[in-house]
Tab-separated table of C-alpha atoms in Angstrom:
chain	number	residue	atom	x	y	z
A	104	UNK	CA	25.456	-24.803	-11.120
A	105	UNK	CA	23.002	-27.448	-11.535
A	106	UNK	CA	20.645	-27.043	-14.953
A	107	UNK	CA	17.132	-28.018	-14.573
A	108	UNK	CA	14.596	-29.250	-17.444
A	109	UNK	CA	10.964	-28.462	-16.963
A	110	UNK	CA	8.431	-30.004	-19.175
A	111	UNK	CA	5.377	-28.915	-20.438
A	112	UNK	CA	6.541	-25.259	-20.653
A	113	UNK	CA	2.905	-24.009	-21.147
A	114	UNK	CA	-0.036	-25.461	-21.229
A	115	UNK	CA	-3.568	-24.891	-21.703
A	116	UNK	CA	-6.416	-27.527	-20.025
A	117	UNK	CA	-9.710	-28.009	-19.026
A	118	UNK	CA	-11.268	-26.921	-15.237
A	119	UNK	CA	-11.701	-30.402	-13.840
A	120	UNK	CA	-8.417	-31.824	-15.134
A	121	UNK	CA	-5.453	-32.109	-13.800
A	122	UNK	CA	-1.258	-31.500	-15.247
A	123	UNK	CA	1.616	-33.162	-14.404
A	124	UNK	CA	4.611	-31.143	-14.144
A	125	UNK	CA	8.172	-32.544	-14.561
A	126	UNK	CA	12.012	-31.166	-13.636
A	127	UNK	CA	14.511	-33.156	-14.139
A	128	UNK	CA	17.809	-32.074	-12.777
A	129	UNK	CA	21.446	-32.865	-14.085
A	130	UNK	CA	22.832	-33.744	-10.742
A	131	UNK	CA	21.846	-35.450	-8.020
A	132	UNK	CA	20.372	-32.776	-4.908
A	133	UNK	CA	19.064	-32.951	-2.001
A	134	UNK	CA	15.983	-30.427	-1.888
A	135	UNK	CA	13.756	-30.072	-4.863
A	136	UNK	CA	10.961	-26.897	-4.575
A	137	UNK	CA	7.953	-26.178	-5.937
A	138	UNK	CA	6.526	-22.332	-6.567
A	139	UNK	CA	4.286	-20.186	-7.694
A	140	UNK	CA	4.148	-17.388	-9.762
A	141	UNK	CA	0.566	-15.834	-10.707
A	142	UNK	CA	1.243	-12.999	-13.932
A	143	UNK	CA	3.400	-9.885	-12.749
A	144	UNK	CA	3.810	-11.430	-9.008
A	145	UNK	CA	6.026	-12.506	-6.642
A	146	UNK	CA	7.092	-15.985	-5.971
A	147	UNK	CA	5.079	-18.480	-3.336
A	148	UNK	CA	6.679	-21.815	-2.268
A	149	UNK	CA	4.062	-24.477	-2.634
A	150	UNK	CA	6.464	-27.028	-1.000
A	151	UNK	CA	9.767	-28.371	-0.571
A	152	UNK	CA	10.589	-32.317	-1.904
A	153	UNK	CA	12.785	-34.550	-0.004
A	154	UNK	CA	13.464	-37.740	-1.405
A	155	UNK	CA	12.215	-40.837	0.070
A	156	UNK	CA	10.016	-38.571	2.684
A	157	UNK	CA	6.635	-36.936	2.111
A	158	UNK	CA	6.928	-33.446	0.399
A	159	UNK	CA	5.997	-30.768	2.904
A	160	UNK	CA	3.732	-28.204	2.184
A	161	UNK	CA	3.002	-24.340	2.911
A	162	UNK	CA	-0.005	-23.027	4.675
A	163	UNK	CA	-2.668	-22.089	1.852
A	164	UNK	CA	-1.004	-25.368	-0.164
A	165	UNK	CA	-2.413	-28.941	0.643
A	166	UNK	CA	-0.893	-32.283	-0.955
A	167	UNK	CA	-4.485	-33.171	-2.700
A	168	UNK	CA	-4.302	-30.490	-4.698
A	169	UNK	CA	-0.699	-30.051	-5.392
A	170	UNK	CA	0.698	-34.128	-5.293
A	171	UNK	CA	4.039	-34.300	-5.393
A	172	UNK	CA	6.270	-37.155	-6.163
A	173	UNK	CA	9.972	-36.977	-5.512
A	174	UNK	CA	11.497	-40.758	-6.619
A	175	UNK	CA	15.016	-40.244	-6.857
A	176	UNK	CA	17.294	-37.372	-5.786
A	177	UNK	CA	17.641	-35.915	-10.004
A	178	UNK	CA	13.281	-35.755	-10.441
A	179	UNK	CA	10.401	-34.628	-9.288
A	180	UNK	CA	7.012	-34.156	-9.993
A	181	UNK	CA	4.472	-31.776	-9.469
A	182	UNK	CA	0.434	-32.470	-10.085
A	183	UNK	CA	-2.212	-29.721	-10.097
A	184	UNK	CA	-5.389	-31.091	-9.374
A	185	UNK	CA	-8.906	-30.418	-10.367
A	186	UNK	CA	-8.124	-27.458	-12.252
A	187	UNK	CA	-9.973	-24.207	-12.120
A	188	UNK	CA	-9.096	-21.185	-13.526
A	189	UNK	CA	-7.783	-19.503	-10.124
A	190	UNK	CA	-5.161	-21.958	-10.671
A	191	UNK	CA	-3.686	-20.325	-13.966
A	192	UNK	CA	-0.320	-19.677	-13.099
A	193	UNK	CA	3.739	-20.149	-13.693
A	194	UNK	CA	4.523	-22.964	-12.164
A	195	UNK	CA	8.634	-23.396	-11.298
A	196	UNK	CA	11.060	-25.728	-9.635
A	197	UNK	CA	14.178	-25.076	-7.758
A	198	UNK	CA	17.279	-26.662	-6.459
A	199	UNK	CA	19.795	-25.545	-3.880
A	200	UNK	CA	21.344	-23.603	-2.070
A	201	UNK	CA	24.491	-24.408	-4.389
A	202	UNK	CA	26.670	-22.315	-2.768
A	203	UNK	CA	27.735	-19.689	-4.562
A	204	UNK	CA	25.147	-20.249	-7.325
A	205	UNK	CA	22.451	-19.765	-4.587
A	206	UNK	CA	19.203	-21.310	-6.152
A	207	UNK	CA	19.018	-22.452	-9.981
A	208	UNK	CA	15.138	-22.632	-11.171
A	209	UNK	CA	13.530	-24.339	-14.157
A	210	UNK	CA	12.311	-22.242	-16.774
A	211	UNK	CA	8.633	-22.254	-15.885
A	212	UNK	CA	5.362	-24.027	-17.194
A	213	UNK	CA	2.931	-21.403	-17.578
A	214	UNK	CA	-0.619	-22.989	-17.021
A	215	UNK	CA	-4.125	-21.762	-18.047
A	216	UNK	CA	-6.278	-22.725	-17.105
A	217	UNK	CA	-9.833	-22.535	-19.143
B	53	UNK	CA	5.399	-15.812	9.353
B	54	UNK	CA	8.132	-14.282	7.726
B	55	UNK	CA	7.633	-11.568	5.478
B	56	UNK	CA	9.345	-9.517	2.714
B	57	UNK	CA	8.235	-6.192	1.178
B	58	UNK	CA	10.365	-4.557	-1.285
B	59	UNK	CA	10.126	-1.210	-3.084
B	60	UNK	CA	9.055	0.448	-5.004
B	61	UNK	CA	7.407	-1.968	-7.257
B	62	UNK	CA	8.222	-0.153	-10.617
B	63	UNK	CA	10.787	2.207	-11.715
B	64	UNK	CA	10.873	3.488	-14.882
B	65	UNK	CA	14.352	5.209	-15.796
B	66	UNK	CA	16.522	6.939	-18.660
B	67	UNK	CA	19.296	5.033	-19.740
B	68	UNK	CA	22.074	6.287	-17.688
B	69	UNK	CA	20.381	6.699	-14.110
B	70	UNK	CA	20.905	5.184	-11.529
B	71	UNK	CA	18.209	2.733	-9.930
B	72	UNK	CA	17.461	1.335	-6.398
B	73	UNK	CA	15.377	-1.183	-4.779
B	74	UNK	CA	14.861	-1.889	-1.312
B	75	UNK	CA	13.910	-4.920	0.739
B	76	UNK	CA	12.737	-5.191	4.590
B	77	UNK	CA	12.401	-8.327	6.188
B	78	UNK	CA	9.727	-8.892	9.067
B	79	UNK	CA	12.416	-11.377	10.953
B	80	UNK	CA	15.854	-11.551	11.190
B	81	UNK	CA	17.655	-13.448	7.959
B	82	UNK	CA	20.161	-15.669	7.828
B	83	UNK	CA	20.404	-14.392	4.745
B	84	UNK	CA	19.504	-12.858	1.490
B	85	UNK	CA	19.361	-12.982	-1.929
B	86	UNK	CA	19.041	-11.517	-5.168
B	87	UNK	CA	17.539	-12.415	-8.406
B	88	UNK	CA	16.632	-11.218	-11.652
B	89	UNK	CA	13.911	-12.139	-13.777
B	90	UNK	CA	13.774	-11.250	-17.756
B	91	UNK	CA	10.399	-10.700	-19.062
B	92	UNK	CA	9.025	-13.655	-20.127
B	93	UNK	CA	12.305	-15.574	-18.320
B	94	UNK	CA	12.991	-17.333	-14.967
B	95	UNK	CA	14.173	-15.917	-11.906
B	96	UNK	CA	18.614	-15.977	-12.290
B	97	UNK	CA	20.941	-16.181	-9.246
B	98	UNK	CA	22.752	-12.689	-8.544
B	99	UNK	CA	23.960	-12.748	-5.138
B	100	UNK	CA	23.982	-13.677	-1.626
B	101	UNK	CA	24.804	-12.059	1.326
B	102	UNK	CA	24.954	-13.470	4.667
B	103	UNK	CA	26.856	-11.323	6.950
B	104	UNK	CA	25.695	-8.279	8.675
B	105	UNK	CA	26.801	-5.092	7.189
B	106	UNK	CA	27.998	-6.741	4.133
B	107	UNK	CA	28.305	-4.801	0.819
B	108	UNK	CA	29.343	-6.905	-2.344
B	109	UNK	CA	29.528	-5.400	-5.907
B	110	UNK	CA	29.273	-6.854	-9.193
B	111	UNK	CA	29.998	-4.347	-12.022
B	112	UNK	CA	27.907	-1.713	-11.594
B	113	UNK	CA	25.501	-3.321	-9.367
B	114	UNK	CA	25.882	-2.689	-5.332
B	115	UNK	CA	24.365	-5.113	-3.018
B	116	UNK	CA	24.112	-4.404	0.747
B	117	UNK	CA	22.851	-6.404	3.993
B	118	UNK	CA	22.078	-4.207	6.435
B	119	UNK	CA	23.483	-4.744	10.203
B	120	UNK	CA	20.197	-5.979	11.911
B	121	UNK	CA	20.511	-8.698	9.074
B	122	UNK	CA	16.633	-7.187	8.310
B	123	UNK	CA	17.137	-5.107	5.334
B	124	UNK	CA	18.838	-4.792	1.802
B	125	UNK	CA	19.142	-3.002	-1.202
B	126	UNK	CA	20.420	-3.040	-4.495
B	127	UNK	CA	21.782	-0.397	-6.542
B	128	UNK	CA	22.565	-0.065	-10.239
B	129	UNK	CA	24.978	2.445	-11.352
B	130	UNK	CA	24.379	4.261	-14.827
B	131	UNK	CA	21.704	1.533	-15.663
B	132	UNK	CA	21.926	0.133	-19.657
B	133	UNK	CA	18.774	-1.359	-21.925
B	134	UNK	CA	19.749	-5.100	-20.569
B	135	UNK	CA	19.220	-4.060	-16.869
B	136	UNK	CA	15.759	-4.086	-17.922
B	137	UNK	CA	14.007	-6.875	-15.809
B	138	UNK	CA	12.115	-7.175	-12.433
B	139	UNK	CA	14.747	-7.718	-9.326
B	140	UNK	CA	13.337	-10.000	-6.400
B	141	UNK	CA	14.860	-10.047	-3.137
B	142	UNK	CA	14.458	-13.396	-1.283
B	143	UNK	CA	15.292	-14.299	2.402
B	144	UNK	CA	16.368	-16.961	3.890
B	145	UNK	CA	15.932	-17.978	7.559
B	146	UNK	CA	17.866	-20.239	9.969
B	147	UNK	CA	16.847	-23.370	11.804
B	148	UNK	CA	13.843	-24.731	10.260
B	149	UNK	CA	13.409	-22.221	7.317
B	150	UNK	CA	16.570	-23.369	5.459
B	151	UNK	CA	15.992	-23.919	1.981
B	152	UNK	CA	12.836	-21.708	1.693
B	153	UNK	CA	12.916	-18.586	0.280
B	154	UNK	CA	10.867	-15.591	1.379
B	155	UNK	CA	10.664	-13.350	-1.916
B	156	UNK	CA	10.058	-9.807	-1.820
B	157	UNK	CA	7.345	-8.296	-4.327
B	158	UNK	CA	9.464	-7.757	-6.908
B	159	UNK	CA	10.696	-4.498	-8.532
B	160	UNK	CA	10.163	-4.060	-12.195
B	161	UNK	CA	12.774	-2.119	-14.036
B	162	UNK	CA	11.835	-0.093	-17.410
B	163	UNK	CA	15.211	1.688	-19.142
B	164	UNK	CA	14.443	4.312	-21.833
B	165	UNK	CA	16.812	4.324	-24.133
């Protein structure tokens, strides 16, 4: 299955600011996504990443807040904007289906948000 | 839109027991998944199961899909310390919901040693 890198893997920052989020995967795929995971909770897709098309986004998740860039089919990108502390959360990337090996995540950036 | 809701959200056995979690989709899947998530860890491909009625095991671990293609459980025989974890279900729907996941709540699994 593919392996992911995700980089920062925490990080703390200032309400107002924003964090760039990276995964950079060892194969080339299709689909790249982008959840959510507040402390103790479930998982919420924020949006699914295409390259060379517009990411596109879940209801409650808008592309101001949550850019996404997706520039070649082994990277993408994930900005939180204007930071406030609702947005203190695990942040994780996904690639598949891989068959067999169903979805392979990153291991997280945990974000707090002060 | 589609939902998941799995339970119960903890369980809290003795080394040794047997554990269950259960997951009912609002819609018809195409199919579903499992995952496990260590503490502190990322969510870890178990399983998938796409057709209706299907039962796969792994070890001690049972997975079933039910026959409406709505439902699923998983089941862990004579659970050990390393079970400990929270198991997700996630669905997956046809046509236009391919590739997103619909996870379940989450059940959080304590073993007593």
């Amino acid at each position: 299955s593919a392996v992911i890198s995700q980089k920062p893997s925490r990080d703390i920052c200032q309400r107002g600011t924003s964090l760039t989020i990276q995964c950079q995967v060892d194969s080339q795929v299709t689909m790249m996504f982008w959840y959510r995971q507040q402390p103790g909770q479930s998982l919420t897709l924020i949006a699914t990443a295409n390259q060379g098309s517009e990411a596109t986004y879940e209801s409650g998740f808008v592309i101001d807040k949550f850019p996404i860039s997706r520039p070649n089919l082994t990277f993408s990108t994930l900005t939180v904007s204007n930071m406030s502390p609702e947005d203190s959360s695990i942040y994780l990337c996904s690639v598949g289906p891989e068959g067999i090996y169903g979805y392979t995540f990153g291991s997280g950036t945990r974000l707090t948000v002060v | 839109g589609q939902q998941v809701m799995q339970i119960p959200q903890y369980q809290h056995v003795q080394e040794g027991e047997d554990f269950t979690t259960y997951c009912n989709s609002s819609t018809t899947l195409s199919n579903i998944q499992w995952y496990k998530q260590r503490p502190g860890g990322h969510p870890v491909f178990l399983i998938q199961l796409v057709k209706s009625g299907e039962v796969k095991k792994q070890k001690r671990l049972t997975f079933q899909f039910g026959e409406a293609k709505k439902n699923s459980s998983l089941h862990i025989t004579a659970t050990q310390t390393t079970d400990v974890g929270t198991y997700f279900c996630a669905g997956e729907g046809g046509g236009t919901s391919y590739g997103k996941l619909t996870f379940g709540q989450g059940t959080i699994l304590t073993v007593h040693p």
